[in-house]
mmCIF file of C-alpha atoms in Angstrom:
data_model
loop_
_atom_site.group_PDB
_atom_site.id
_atom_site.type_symbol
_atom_site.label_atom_id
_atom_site.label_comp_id
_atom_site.label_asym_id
_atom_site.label_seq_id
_atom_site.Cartn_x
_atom_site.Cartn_y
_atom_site.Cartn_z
ATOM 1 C CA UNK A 1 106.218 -42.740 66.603
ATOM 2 C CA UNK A 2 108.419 -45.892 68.513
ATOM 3 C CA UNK A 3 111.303 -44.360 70.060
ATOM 4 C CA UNK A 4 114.582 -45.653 68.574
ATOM 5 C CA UNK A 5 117.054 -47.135 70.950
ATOM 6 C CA UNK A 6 120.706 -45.303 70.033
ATOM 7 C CA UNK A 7 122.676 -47.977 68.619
ATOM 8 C CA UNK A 8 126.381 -48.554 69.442
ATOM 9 C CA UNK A 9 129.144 -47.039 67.060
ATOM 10 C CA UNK A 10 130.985 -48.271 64.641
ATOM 11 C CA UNK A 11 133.632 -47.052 62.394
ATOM 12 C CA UNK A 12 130.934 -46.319 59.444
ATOM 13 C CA UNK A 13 128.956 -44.697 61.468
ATOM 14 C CA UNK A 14 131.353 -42.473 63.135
ATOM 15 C CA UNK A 15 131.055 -38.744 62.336
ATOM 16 C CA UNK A 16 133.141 -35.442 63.159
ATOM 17 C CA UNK A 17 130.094 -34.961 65.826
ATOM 18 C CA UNK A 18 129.784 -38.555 67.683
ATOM 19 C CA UNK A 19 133.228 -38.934 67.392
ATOM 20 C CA UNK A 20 133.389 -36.609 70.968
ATOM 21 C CA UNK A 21 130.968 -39.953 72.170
ATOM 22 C CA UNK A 22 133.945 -41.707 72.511
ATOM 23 C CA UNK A 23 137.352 -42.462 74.483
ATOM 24 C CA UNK A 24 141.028 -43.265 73.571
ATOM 25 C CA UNK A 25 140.249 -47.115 73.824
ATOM 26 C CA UNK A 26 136.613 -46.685 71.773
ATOM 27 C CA UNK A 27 138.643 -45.832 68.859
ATOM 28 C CA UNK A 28 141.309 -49.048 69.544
ATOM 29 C CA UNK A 29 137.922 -51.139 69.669
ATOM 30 C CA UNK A 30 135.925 -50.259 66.806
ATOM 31 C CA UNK A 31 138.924 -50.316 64.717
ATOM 32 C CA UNK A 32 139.861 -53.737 65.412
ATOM 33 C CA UNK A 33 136.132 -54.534 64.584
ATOM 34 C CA UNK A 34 136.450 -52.805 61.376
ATOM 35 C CA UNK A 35 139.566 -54.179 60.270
ATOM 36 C CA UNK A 36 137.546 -57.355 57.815
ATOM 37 C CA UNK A 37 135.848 -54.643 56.324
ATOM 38 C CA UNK A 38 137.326 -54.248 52.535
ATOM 39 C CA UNK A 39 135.636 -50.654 52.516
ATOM 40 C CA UNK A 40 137.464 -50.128 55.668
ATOM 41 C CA UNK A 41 140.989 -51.183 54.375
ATOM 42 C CA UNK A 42 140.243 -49.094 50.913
ATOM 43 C CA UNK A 43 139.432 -45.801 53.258
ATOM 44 C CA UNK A 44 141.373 -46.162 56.636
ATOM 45 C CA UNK A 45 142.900 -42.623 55.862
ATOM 46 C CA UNK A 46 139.074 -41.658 55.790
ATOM 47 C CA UNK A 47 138.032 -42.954 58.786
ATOM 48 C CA UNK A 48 141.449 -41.660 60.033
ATOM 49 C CA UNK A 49 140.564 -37.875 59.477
ATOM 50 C CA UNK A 50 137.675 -38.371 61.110
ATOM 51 C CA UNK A 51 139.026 -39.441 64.395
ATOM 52 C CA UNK A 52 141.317 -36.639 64.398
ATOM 53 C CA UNK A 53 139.043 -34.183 64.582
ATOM 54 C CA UNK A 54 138.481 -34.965 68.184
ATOM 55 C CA UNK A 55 142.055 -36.738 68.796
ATOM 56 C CA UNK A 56 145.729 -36.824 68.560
ATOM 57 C CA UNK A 57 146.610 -39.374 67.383
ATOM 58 C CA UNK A 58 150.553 -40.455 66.338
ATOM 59 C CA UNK A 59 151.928 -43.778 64.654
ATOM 60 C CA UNK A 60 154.650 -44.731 66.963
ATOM 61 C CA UNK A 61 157.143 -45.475 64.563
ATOM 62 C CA UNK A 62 159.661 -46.786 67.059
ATOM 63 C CA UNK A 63 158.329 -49.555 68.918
ATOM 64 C CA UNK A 64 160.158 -49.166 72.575
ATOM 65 C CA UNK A 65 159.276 -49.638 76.183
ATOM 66 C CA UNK A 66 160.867 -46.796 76.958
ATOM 67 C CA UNK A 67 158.761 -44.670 73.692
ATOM 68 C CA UNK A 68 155.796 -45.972 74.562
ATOM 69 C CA UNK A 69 155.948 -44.807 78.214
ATOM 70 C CA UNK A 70 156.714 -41.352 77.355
ATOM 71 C CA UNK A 71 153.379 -41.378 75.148
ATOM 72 C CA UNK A 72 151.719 -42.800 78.356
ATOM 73 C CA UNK A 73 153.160 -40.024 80.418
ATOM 74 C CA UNK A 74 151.522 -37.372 78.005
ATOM 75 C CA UNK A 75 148.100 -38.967 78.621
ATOM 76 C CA UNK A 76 148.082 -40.923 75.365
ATOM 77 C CA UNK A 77 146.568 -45.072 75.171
ATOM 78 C CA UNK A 78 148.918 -46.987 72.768
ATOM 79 C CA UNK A 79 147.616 -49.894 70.669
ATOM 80 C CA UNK A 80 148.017 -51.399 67.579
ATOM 81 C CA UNK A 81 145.510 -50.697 64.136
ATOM 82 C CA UNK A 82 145.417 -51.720 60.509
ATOM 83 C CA UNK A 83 145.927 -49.671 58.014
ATOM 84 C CA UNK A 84 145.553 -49.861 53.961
ATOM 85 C CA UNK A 85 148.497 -51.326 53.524
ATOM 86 C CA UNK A 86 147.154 -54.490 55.524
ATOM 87 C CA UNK A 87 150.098 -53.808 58.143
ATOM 88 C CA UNK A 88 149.776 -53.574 61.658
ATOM 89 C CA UNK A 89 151.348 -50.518 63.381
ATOM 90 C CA UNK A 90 151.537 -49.212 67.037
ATOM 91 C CA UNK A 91 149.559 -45.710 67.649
ATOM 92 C CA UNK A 92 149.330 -43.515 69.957
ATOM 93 C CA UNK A 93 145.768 -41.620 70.551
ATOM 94 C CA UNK A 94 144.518 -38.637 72.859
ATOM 95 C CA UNK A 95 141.286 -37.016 72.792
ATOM 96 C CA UNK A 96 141.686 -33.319 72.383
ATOM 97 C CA UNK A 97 141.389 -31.345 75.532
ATOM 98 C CA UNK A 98 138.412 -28.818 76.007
ATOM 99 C CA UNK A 99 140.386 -25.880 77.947
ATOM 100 C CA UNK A 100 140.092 -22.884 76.240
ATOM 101 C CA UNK A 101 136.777 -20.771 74.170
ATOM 102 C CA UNK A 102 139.051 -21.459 71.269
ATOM 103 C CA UNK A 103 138.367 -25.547 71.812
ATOM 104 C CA UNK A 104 134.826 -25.001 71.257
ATOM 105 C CA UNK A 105 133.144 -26.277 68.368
ATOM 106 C CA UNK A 106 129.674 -27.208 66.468
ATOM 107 C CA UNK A 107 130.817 -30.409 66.843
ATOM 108 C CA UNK A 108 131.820 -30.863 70.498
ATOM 109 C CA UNK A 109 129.218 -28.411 72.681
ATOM 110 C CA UNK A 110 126.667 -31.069 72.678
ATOM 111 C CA UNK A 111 129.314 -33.512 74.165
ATOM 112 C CA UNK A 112 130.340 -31.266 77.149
ATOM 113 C CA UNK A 113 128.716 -30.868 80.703
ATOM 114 C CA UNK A 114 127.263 -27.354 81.190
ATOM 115 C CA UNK A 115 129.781 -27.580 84.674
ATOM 116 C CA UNK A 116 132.852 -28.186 81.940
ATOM 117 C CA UNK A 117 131.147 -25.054 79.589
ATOM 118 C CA UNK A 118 131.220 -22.962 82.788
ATOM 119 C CA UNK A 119 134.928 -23.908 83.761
ATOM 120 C CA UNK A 120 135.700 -23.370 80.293
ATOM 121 C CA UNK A 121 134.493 -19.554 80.059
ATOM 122 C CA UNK A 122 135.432 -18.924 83.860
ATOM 123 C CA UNK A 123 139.346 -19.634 82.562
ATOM 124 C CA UNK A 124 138.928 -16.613 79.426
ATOM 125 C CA UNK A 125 140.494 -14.000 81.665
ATOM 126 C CA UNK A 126 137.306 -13.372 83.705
ATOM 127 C CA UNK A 127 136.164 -11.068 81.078
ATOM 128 C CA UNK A 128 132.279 -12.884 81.348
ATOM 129 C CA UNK A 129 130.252 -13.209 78.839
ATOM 130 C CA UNK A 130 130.501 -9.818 76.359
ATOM 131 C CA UNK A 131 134.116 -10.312 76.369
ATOM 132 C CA UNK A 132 133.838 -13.774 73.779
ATOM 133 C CA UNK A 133 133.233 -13.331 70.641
ATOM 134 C CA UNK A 134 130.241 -13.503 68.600
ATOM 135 C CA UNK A 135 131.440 -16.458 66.912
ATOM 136 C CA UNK A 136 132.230 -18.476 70.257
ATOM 137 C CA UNK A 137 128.509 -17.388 71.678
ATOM 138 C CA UNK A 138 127.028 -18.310 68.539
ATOM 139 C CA UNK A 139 128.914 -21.859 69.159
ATOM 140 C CA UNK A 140 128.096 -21.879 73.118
ATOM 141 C CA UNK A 141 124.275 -21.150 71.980
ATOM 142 C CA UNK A 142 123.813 -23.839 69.642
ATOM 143 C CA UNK A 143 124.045 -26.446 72.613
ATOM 144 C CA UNK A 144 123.315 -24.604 75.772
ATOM 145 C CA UNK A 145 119.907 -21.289 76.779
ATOM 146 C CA UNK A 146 122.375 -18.600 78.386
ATOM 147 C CA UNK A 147 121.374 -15.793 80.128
ATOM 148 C CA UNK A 148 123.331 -13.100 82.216
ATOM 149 C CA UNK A 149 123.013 -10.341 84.445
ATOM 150 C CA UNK A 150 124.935 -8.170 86.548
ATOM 151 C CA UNK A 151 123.747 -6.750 89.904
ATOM 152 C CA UNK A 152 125.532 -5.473 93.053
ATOM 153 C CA UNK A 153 127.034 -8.466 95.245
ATOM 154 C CA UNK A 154 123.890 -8.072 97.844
ATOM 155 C CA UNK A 155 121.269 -8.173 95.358
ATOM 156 C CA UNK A 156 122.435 -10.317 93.277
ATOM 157 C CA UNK A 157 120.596 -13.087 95.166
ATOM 158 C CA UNK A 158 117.508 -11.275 96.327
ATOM 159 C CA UNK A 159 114.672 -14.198 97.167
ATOM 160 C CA UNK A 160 112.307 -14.564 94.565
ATOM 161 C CA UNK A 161 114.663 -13.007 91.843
ATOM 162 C CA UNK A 162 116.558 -13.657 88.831
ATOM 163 C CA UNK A 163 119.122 -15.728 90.535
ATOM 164 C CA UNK A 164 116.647 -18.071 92.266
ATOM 165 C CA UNK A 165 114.542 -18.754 89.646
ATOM 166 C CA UNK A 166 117.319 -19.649 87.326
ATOM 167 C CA UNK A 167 118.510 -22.496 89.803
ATOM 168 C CA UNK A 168 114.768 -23.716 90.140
ATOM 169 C CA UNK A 169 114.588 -23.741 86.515
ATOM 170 C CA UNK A 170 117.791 -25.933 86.207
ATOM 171 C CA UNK A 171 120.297 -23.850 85.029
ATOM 172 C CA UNK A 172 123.700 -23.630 86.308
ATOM 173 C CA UNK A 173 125.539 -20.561 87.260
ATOM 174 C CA UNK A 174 129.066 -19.158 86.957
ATOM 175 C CA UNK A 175 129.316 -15.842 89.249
ATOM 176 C CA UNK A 176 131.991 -13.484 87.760
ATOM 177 C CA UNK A 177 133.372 -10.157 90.306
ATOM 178 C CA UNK A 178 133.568 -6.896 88.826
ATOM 179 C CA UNK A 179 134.563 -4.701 91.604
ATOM 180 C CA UNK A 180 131.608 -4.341 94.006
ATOM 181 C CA UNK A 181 129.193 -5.771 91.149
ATOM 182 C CA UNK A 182 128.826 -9.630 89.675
ATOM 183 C CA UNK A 183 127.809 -11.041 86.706
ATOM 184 C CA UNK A 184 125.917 -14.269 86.746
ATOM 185 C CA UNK A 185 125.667 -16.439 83.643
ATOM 186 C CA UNK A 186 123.156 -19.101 83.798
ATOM 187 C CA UNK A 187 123.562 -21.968 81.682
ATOM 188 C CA UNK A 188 121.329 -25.488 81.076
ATOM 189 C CA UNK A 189 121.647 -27.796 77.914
ATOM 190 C CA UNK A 190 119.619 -27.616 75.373
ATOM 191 C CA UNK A 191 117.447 -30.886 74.715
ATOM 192 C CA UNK A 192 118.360 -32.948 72.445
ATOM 193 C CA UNK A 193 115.775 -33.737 69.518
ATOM 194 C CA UNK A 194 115.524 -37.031 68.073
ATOM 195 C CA UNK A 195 115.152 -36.466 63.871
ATOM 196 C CA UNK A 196 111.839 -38.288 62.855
ATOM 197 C CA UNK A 197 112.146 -41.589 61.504
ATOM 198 C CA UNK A 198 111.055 -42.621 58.545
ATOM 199 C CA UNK A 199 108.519 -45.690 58.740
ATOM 200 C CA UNK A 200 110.157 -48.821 56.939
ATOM 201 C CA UNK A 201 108.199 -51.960 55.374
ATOM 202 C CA UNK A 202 108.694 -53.275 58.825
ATOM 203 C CA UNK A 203 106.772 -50.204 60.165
ATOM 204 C CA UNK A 204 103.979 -50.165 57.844
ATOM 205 C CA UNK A 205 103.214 -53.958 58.797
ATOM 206 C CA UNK A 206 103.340 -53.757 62.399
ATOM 207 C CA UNK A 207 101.409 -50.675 62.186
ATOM 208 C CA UNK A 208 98.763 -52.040 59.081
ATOM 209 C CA UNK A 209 95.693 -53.101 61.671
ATOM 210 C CA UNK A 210 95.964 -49.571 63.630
ATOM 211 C CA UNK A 211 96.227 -47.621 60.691
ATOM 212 C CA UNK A 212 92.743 -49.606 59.165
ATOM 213 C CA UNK A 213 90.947 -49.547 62.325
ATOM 214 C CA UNK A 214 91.845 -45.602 62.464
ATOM 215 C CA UNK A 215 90.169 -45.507 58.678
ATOM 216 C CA UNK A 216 87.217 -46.876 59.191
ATOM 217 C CA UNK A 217 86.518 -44.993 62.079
ATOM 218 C CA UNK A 218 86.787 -41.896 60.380
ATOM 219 C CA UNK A 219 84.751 -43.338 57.567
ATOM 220 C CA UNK A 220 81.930 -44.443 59.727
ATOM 221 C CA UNK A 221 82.194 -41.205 61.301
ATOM 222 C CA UNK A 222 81.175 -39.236 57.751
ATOM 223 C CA UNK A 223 78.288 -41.715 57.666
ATOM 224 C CA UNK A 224 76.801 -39.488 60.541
ATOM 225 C CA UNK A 225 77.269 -36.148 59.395
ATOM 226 C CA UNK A 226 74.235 -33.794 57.212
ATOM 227 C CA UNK A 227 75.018 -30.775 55.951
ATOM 228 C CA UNK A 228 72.244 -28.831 57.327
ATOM 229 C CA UNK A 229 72.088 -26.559 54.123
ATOM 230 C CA UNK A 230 71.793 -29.672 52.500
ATOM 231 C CA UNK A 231 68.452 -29.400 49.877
ATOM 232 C CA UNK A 232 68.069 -33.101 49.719
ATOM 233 C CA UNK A 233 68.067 -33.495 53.488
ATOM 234 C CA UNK A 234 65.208 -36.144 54.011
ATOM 235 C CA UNK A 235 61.650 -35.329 55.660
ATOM 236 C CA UNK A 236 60.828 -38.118 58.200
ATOM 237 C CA UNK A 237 57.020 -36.838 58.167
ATOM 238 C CA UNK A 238 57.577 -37.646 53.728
ATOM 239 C CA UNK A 239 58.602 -41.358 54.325
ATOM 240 C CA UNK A 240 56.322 -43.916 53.335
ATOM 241 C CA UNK A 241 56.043 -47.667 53.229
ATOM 242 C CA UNK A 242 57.588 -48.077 50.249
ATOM 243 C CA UNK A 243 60.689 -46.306 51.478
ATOM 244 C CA UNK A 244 61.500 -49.040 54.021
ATOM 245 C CA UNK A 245 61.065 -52.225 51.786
ATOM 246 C CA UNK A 246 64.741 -53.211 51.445
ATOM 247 C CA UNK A 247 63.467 -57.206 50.097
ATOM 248 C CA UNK A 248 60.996 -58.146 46.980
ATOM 249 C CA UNK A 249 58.122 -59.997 47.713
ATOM 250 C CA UNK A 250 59.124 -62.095 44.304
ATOM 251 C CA UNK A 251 59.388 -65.780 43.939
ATOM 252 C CA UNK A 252 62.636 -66.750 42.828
ATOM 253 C CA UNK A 253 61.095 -68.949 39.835
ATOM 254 C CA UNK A 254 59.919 -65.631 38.195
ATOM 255 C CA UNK A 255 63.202 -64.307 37.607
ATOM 256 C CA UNK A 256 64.813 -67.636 35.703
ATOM 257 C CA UNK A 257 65.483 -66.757 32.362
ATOM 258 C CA UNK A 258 63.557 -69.501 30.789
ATOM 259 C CA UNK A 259 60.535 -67.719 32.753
ATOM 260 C CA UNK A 260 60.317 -64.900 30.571
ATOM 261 C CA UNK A 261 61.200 -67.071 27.539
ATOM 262 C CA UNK A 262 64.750 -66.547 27.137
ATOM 263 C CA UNK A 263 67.184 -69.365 26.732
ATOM 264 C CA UNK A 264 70.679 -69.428 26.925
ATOM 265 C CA UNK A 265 70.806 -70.536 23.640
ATOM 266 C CA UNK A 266 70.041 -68.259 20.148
ATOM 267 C CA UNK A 267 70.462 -68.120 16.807
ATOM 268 C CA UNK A 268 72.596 -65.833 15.041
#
């Protein structure tokens, strides 16, 4: 299967998932290349929806220096976009921070670092792992393997145990103090599968001459196989002359037609 190279994207393309993909002025950019698009102008509040599932965005309705710095002091990038109404307006967009458990969703944990997922659950009051809820862990486990465990502080990282192996194995650890005891949780990212493609016209072609060269070696290789229970198997000792004559020891001339008498023409 050819590995598909992960095309750059565009405002059709953009979903509540790869929307996280992208940065304040992504959205400014593949507006503005959206904006001859008649689908586009007939579903900008679409497209719109979309993008604020991962952002904030506001129309800046008055059109100030002084407005458009306070935006800019908030963290927001201000630029203009096209609506339906064929009308350009100033907005204001900010991609939703990822602070809290609560900010965790299907949609973003395959779009944050497992250093950010760690910083995220280190800020829930230090409670570790058992103290989210079964909804955020289901979340946190759909993009990231976690394991835990809890040890005294001078075991914790024995040589050769738990701890060590984790690192080795790539994970990432977050060390949380209870009293005279600490709970590790190891995180690492789950990989990312690519869906299989389905083979085009384009992909049939390019792959025609492999796929007959691949058939015809299998073919040839039936030629070679005998069923050994086979009745009919042949008996070399049985073989006679006869059975290697593969040409007639005819002259041509006696096979015409007109040989034998016949003619092309009759009566009816």
């Amino acid at each position: 299967m050819k590995k598909q190279e992960k095309k750059a994207l565009t405002l059709k393309t953009l979903n509540k998932s790869n929307v996280w993909d992208l940065q304040e002025n992504d959205i400014f950019r593949i507006w503005e290349a959206a904006e001859k698009d008649a689908d586009i102008k007939d579903n900008s509040r679409h497209y719109l929806d979309i993008v604020k599932s991962a952002f904030d965005i506001e129309e800046v309705k008055v059109d100030k220096p002084e407005i458009i710095k306070k935006y800019e002091a908030r963290g927001y990038k201000v630029s203009t976009m096209k609506m339906e109404d064929g009308a350009k307006s100033k907005w204001a967009v900010k991609k939703h921070p990822i602070v809290r458990v609560t900010d965790l969703t299907y949609e973003n944990i395959r779009h944050i670092s497992t250093s950010k997922l760690l910083e995220v659950i280190d800020r829930n009051f230090g409670g570790g792992w058992d103290s989210l809820s079964q909804s955020i862990q289901d979340i946190i486990e759909s993009g990231f393997d976690i394991s835990t465990t809890t040890l005294p502080k001078d075991r914790l990282r024995k040589p050769g145990g738990m701890y060590e192996k984790k690192l080795e194995d790539g994970f990432e650890v977050l060390e949380i103090a209870k009293g005279m005891w600490i709970e590790a949780i190891f995180a690492k990212a789950k990989p990312v599968y690519e869906k299989p493609h389905i083979m085009m016209d384009e992909d049939l072609d390019n792959d025609e001459d492999t796929d007959d060269d691949a058939a015809n070696e299998e073919i040839d290789d039936h030629y070679d196989l005998v069923d050994e229970d086979d009745d009919d198997v042949f008996d070399e000792d049985k073989l006679t002359e006869e059975s290697y004559r593969t040409t007639f020891d005819t002259d041509p001339e006696d096979l015409s037609l007109e040989a034998e008498g016949i003619s092309d023409d009759y009566d009816e």
